[in-house]
XYZ file of C-alpha atoms in Angstrom:
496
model
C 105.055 93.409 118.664
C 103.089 94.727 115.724
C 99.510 95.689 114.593
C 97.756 95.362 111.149
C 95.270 97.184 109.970
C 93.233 96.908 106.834
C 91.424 99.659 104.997
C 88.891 98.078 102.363
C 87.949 100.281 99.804
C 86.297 100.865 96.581
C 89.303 102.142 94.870
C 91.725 100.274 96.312
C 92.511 97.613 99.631
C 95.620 98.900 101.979
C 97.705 97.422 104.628
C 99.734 99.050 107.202
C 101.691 97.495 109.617
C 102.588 99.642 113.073
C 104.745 99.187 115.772
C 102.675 98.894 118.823
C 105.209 100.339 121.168
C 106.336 103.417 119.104
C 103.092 103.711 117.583
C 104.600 104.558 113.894
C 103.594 103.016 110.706
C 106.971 100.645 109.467
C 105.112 99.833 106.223
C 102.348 100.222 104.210
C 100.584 98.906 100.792
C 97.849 99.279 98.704
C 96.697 97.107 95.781
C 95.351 97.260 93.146
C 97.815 99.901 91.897
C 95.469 101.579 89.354
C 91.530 102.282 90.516
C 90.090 99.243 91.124
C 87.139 98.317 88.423
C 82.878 98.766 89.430
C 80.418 97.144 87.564
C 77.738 99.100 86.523
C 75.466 97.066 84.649
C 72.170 99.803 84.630
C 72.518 103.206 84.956
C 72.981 104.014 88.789
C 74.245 100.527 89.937
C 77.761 100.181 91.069
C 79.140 96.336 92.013
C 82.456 94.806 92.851
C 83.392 91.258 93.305
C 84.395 90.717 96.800
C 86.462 88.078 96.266
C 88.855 90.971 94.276
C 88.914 92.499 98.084
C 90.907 89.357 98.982
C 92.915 89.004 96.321
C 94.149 92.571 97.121
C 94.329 92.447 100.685
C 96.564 89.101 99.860
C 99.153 91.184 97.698
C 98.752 93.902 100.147
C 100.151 91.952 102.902
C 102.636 89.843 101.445
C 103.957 93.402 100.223
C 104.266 94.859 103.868
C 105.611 91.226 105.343
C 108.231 91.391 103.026
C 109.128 94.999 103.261
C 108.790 95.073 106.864
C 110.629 91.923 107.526
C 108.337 91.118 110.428
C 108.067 87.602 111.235
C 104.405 86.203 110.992
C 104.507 85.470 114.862
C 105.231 88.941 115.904
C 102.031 90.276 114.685
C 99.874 90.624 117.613
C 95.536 91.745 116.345
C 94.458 92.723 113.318
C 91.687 95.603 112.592
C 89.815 95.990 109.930
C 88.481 99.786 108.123
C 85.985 99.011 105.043
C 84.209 101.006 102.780
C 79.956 101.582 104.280
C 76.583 100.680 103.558
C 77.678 97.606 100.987
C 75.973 93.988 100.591
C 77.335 90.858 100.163
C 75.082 87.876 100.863
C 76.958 84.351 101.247
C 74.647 80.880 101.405
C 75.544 78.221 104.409
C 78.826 77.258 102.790
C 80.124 81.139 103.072
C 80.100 81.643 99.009
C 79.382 84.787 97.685
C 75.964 84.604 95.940
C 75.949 87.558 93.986
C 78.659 90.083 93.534
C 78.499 93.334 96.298
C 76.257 96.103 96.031
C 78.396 99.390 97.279
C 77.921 102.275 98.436
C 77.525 104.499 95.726
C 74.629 102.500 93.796
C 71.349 104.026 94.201
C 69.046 101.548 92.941
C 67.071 100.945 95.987
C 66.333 104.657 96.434
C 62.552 103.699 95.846
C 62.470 101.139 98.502
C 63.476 103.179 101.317
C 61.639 106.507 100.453
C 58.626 103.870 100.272
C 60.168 102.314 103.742
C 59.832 105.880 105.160
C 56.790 107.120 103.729
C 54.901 103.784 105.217
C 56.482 103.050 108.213
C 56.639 107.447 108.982
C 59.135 109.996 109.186
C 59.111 110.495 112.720
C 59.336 106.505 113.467
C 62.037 106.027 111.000
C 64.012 109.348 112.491
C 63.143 108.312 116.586
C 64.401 105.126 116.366
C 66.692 104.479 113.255
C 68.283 108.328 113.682
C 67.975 108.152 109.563
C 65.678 107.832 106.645
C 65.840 104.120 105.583
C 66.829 105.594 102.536
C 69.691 104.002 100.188
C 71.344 102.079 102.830
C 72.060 98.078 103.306
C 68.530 97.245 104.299
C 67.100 98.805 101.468
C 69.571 96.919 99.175
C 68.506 93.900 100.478
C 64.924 94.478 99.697
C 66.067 94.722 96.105
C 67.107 91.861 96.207
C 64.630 90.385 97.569
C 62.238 91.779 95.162
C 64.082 91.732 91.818
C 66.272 88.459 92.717
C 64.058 86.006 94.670
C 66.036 82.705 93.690
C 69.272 84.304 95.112
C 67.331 85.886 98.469
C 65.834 82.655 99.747
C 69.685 81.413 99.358
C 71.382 83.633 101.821
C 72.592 82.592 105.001
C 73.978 85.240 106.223
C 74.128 89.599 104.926
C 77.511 91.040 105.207
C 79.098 94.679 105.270
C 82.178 94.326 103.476
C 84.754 94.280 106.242
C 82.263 91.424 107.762
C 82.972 89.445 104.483
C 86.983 90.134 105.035
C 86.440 89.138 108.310
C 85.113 85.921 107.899
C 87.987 85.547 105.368
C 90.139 85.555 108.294
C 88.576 84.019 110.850
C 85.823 81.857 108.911
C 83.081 83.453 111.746
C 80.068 85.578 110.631
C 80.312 88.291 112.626
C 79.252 91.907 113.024
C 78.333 95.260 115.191
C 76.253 97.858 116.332
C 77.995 100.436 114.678
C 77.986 98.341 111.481
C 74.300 97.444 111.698
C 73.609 101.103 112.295
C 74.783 102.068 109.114
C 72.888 99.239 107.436
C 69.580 101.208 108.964
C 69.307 97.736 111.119
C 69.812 99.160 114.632
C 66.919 100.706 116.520
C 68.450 103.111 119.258
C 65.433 103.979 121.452
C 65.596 100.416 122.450
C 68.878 99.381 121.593
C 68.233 96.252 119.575
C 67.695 95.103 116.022
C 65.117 97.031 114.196
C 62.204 94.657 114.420
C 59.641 97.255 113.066
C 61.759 97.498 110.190
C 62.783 94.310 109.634
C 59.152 93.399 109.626
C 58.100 95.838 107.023
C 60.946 94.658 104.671
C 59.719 90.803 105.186
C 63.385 89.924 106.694
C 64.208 87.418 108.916
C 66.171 88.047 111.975
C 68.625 84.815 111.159
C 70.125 86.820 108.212
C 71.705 89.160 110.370
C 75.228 87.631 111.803
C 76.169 87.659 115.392
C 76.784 90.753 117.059
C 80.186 91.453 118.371
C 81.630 94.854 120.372
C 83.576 97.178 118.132
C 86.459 96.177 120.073
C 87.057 92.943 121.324
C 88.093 89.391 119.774
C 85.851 89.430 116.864
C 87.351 85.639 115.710
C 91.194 83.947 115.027
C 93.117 83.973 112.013
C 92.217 80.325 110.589
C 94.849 77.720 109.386
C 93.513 78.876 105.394
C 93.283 82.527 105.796
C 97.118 82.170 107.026
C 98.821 80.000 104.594
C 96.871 82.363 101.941
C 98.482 85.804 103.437
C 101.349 84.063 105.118
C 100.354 84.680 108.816
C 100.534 83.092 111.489
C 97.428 81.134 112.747
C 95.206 81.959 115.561
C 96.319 85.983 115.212
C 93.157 87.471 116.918
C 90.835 90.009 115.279
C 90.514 92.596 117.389
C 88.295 95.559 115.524
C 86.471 96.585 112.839
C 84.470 99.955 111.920
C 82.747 101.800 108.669
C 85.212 104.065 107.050
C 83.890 107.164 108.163
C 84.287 105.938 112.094
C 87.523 104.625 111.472
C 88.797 108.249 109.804
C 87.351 109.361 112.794
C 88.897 106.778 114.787
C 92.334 107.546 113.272
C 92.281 111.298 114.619
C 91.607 110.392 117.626
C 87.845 111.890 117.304
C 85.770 109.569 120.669
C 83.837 112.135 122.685
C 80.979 114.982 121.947
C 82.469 118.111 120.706
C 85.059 116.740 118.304
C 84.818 116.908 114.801
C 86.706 114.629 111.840
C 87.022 116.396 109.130
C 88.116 115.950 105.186
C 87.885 117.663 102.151
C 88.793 116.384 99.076
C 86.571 116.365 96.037
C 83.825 116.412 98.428
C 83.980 117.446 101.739
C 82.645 115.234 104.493
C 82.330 116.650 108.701
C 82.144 114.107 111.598
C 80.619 114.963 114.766
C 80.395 112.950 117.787
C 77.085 113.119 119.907
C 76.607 112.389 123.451
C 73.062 112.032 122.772
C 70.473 110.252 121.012
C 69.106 112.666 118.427
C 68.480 113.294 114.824
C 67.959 116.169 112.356
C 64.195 116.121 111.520
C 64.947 117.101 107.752
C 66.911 114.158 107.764
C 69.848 116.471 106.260
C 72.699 114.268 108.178
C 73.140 110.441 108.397
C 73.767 109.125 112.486
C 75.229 105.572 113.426
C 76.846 104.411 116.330
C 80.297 105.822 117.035
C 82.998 102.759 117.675
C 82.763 103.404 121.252
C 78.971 103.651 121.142
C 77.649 101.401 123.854
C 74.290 101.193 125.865
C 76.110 102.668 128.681
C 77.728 105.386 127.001
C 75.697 106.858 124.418
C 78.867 108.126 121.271
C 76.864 108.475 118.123
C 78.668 109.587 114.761
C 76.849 112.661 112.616
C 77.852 112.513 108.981
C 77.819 115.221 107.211
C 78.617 115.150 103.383
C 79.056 117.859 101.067
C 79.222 116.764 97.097
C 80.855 120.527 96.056
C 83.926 120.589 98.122
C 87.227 120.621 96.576
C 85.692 120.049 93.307
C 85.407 123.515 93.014
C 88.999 124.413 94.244
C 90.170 122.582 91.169
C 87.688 123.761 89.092
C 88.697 127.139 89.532
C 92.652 126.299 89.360
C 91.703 124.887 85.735
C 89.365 127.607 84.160
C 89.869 131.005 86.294
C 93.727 130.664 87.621
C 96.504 131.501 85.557
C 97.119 128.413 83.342
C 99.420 126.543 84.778
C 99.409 128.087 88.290
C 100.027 125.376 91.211
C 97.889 125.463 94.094
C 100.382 126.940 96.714
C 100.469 130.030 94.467
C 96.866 129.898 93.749
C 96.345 129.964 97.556
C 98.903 132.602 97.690
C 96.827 134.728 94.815
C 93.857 134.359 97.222
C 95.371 135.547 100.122
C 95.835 138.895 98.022
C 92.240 139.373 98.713
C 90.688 140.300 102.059
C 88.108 138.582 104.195
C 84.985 138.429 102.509
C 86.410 138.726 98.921
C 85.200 142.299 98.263
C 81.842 141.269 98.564
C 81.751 138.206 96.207
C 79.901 135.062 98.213
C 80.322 131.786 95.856
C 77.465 128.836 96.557
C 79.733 125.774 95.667
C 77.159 122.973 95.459
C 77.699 122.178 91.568
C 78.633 118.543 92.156
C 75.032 117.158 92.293
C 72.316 117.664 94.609
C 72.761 117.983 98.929
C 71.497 116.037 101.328
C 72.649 118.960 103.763
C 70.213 121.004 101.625
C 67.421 118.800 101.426
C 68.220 117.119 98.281
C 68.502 119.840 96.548
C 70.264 120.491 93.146
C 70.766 124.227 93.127
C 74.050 124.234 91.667
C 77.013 126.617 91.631
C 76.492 130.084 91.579
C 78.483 133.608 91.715
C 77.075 136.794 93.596
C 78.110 140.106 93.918
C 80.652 139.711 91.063
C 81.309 143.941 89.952
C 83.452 144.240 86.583
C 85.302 146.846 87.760
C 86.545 145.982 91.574
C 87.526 141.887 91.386
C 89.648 140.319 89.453
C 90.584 136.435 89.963
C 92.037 136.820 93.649
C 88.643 137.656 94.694
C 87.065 134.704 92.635
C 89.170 132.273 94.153
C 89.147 133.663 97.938
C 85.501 133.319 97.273
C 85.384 129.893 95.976
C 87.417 128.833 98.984
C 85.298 131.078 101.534
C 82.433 129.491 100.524
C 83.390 125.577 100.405
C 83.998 126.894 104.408
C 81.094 128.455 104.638
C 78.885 125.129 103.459
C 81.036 123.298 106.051
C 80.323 125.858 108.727
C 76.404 125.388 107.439
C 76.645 121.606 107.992
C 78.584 122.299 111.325
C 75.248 124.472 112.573
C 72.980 121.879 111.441
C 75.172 119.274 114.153
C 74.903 122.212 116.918
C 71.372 122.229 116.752
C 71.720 118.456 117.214
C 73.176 119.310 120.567
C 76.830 119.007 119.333
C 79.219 121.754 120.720
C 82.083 122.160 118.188
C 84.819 123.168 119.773
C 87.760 121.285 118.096
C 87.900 119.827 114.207
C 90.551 116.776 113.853
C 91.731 116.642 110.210
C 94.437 114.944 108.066
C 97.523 117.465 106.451
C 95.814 116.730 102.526
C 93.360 118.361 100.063
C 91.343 121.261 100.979
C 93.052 121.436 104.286
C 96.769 122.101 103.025
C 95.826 125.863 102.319
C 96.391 127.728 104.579
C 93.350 130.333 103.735
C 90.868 127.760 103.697
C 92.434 126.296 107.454
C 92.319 129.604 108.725
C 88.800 130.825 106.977
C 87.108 127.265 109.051
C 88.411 127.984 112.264
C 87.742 131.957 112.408
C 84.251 131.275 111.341
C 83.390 128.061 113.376
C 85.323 129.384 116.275
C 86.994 126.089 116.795
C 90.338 125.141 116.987
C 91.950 122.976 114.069
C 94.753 120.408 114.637
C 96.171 118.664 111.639
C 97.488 114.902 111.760
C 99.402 112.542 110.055
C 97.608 109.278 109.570
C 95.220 106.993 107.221
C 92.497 104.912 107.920
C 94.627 101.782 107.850
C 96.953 102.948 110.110
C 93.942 103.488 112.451
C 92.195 100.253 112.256
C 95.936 98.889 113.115
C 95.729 100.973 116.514
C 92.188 100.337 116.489
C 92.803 96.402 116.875
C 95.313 97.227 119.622
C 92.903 98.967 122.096
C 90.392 95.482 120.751
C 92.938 93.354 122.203
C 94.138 95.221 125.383
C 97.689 96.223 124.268
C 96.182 99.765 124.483
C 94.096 100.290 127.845
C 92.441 103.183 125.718
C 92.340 105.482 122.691
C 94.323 107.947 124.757
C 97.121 105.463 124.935
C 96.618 104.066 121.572
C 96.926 107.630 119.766
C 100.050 108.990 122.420
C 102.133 109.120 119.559
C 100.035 110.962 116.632
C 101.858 112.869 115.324
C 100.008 116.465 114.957
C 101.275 118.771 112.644
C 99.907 122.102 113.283
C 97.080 123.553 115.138
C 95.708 126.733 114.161
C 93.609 128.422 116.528
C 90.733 131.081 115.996
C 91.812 134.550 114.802
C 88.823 136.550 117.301
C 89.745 139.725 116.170
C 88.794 139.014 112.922
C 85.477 136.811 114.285
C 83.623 139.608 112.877
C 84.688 139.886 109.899
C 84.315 135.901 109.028
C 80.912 136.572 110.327
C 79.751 138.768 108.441
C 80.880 137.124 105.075
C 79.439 133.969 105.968
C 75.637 135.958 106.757
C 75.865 137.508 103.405
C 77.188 134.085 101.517
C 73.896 132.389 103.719
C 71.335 135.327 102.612
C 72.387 134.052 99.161
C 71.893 130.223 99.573
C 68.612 131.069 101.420
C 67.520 132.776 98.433
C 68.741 130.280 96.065
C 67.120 127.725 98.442
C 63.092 129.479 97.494
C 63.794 129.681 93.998
């Protein structure tokens, strides 16, 4: 019996195929093999055709059936990951009107800082846990204000893995945890967001039916299967945001546990046993996959733009040329906690939503000619990509998140060593390091959907964790103290 999960991203669409007994990945595939195209037509917009999302996820497929040699019928739920806060918008036949509007396009920017300015900051934060900001909602009044003749044509708005599910199954479905991260779920009283809704002009009858996170979300249909050679009638089982599925994948479910990545940018997940929100608005909140009226499991996103963006920065112009990063880390580690008094701000990627928006770039302090030389630089740069994590990570404990454990995948930021050890003596909390992908997880994830797994305990049994590096608290001090002095810096960098 097997379990397929599908990651839909911007870059690329992936398949993975696990064995639901053993719990290991027998084959995976990702198409398109080079970065998949966006559209930008205007300066800030960024569009993909979602019917490219189905090509993919067809070669994707075939390519794991045939490597696998699993037989169509032995393929027990599919789960579904997909990239957040997109559009599509299909009329009553199910055709794509207009092509996607992802993530990343900020056009509607306007519309929800007017959204929150109207409506109020602290109805938009009590209720929708966010700004209405540049989410799915706002996209859609875009639309319906710069595209009228294609608005009064939808049937139905979409996230993408909603579109790839009604692919599959033909059914318009969706969830909480999806319509939270579209800014249409109001959590004081756990319905849609009339108030907003209402504001925007929308019609409740554009919003498709609401289904749990887990639980038969529709059937592979006789057309989805003779176009991905399945078998029909294969239920689908689950589907989350990317974020909740990385989450998902490291077995991150109750308050206290953090999912954490760092790669160019650097992005913390905290789950909250409460319903709260940061009143600067400095994180983004949705429902967790096992978020529930019962059971309040909210996800806190934190992302930070100058993450390991930096790291490679300073491999290419500070580093000895042609160092690799193992030796670069190894340089580092020539230097001692604190870097001999050199604290390194690493937001030069772009302005923070952790600090307000702000764009206060990258900046070196405490840099003396004749004591540093590039270990210090680069123990510096690393300390303080930490240190903006452990920032963010304060931010959720004043949320009323206790961190005491930070799930993350063996890649990026996280294979050094200095960095792993740096996050975990300053945060205090342990760090255990996994092997899995977000496809992988949406394949386990449709296995607790249709009962194979009676939990997430069960269904993540067999992760396989790689290391686990606890809290050096002899050296708590130390950590501290560099991380007050890199803060006194970004404080004053903060006024200026």
């Amino acid at each position: 019996m097997y379990l397929l999960g599908y990651d839909i991203g911007s870059s690329s669409v992936k398949a993975s195929l696990v064995n639901a007994d053993t719990g290991k990945c027998i084959s995976s595939a990702f198409f398109p093999k080079k970065e998949a195209a966006i559209m930008a037509v205007h300066s800030g917009w960024a569009e993909q055709d979602p019917q490219n999302w189905w090509e993919n996820l067809k070669l994707s497929t075939r390519s794991v059936m045939v490597e696998s040699g699993v037989k169509a019928d032995e393929i027990a739920a599919v789960g579904i990951s997909y990239q957040m806060h997109g559009l599509v918008c299909v009329d009553k036949n199910k055709e794509v009107l207009r092509p996607a509007i992802i993530w990343c396009d900020s056009r509607a920017v306007p519309y929800g800082q007017k959204a929150f300015e109207v409506l109020g900051e602290e109805l938009c934060l009590s209720h929708l846990l966010n700004s209405p900001g540049n989410f799915t909602a706002s996209k859609l009044a875009w639309i319906k204000a710069n595209e009228p003749a294609i608005y009064e044509k939808i049937y139905k708005i979409m996230l993408p893995g909603d579109y790839i599910g009604m692919k599959l199954t033909g059914d318009t479905c969706t969830t909480v945890s999806g319509l939270s991260e579209g800014m249409f779920w109001d959590f004081r009283t756990n319905e849609l967001a009339g108030f907003l809704l209402e504001y925007y002009g929308f019609d409740s009858s554009l919003i498709a039916d609401i289904k749990p996170t887990f639980a038969e979300q529709g059937r592979v249909n006789a057309w989805a299967a003779s176009e991905l050679g399945l078998k029909e009638g294969i239920p689908v089982t689950y589907r989350a945001g990317d974020q909740p599925n990385n989450a998902l994948s490291l077995n991150v479910f109750n308050p206290g546990e953090i999912a954490s990545t760092a790669g160019t940018s650097g992005v913390v997940y905290g789950v909250n046993g409460e319903v709260n929100y940061d009143p600067k608005s400095r994180v983004n909140t949705f429902a967790h996959v096992n978020h529930s009226a019962e059971q309040t499991r909210l996800g806190v996103l934190l992302c930070i733009n100058g993450t390991g963006i930096l790291n490679s920065w300073v491999k290419q112009n500070v580093a000895p040329e042609g160092i690799s990063y193992n030796d670069m880390n190894t340089l580092a580690s020539q230097a001692s906690i604190g870097s001999g008094g050199i604290s390194v701000l690493p937001f030069g990627n772009g302005a923070e939503r952790m600090l307000e928006n702000k764009e206060i770039g990258c900046s070196i302090h405490g840099l003396n000619f004749n004591q540093h030389g590039k270990q210090h630089v680069i123990r510096a740069a690393q300390e303080g990509i930490v240190f903006s994590f452990k920032y963010g990570i304060d931010i959720m404990e004043q949320m009323g998140i206790p961190v005491q454990k930070i799930h993350a995948g063996h890649a990026n930021m996280f294979l050094s060593p200095l960095f792993r050890e740096t996050l975990a003596g300053v945060t205090g909390a342990v760090i255990e390091l996994y092997d899995t992908d977000g496809s992988v997880g949406a394949a386990k994830g449709a296995g607790i959907g249709a009962g194979i797994y009676k939990d997430n305990n069960e269904a993540f049994a067999t992760l396989e964790k790689l290391e686990i590096i606890e809290p050096d608290v002899i050296k708590r001090e130390e950590y501290n103290d560099a991380y007050m002095r890199w803060k006194a810096c970004l404080d004053a960098a903060m006024v200026r």
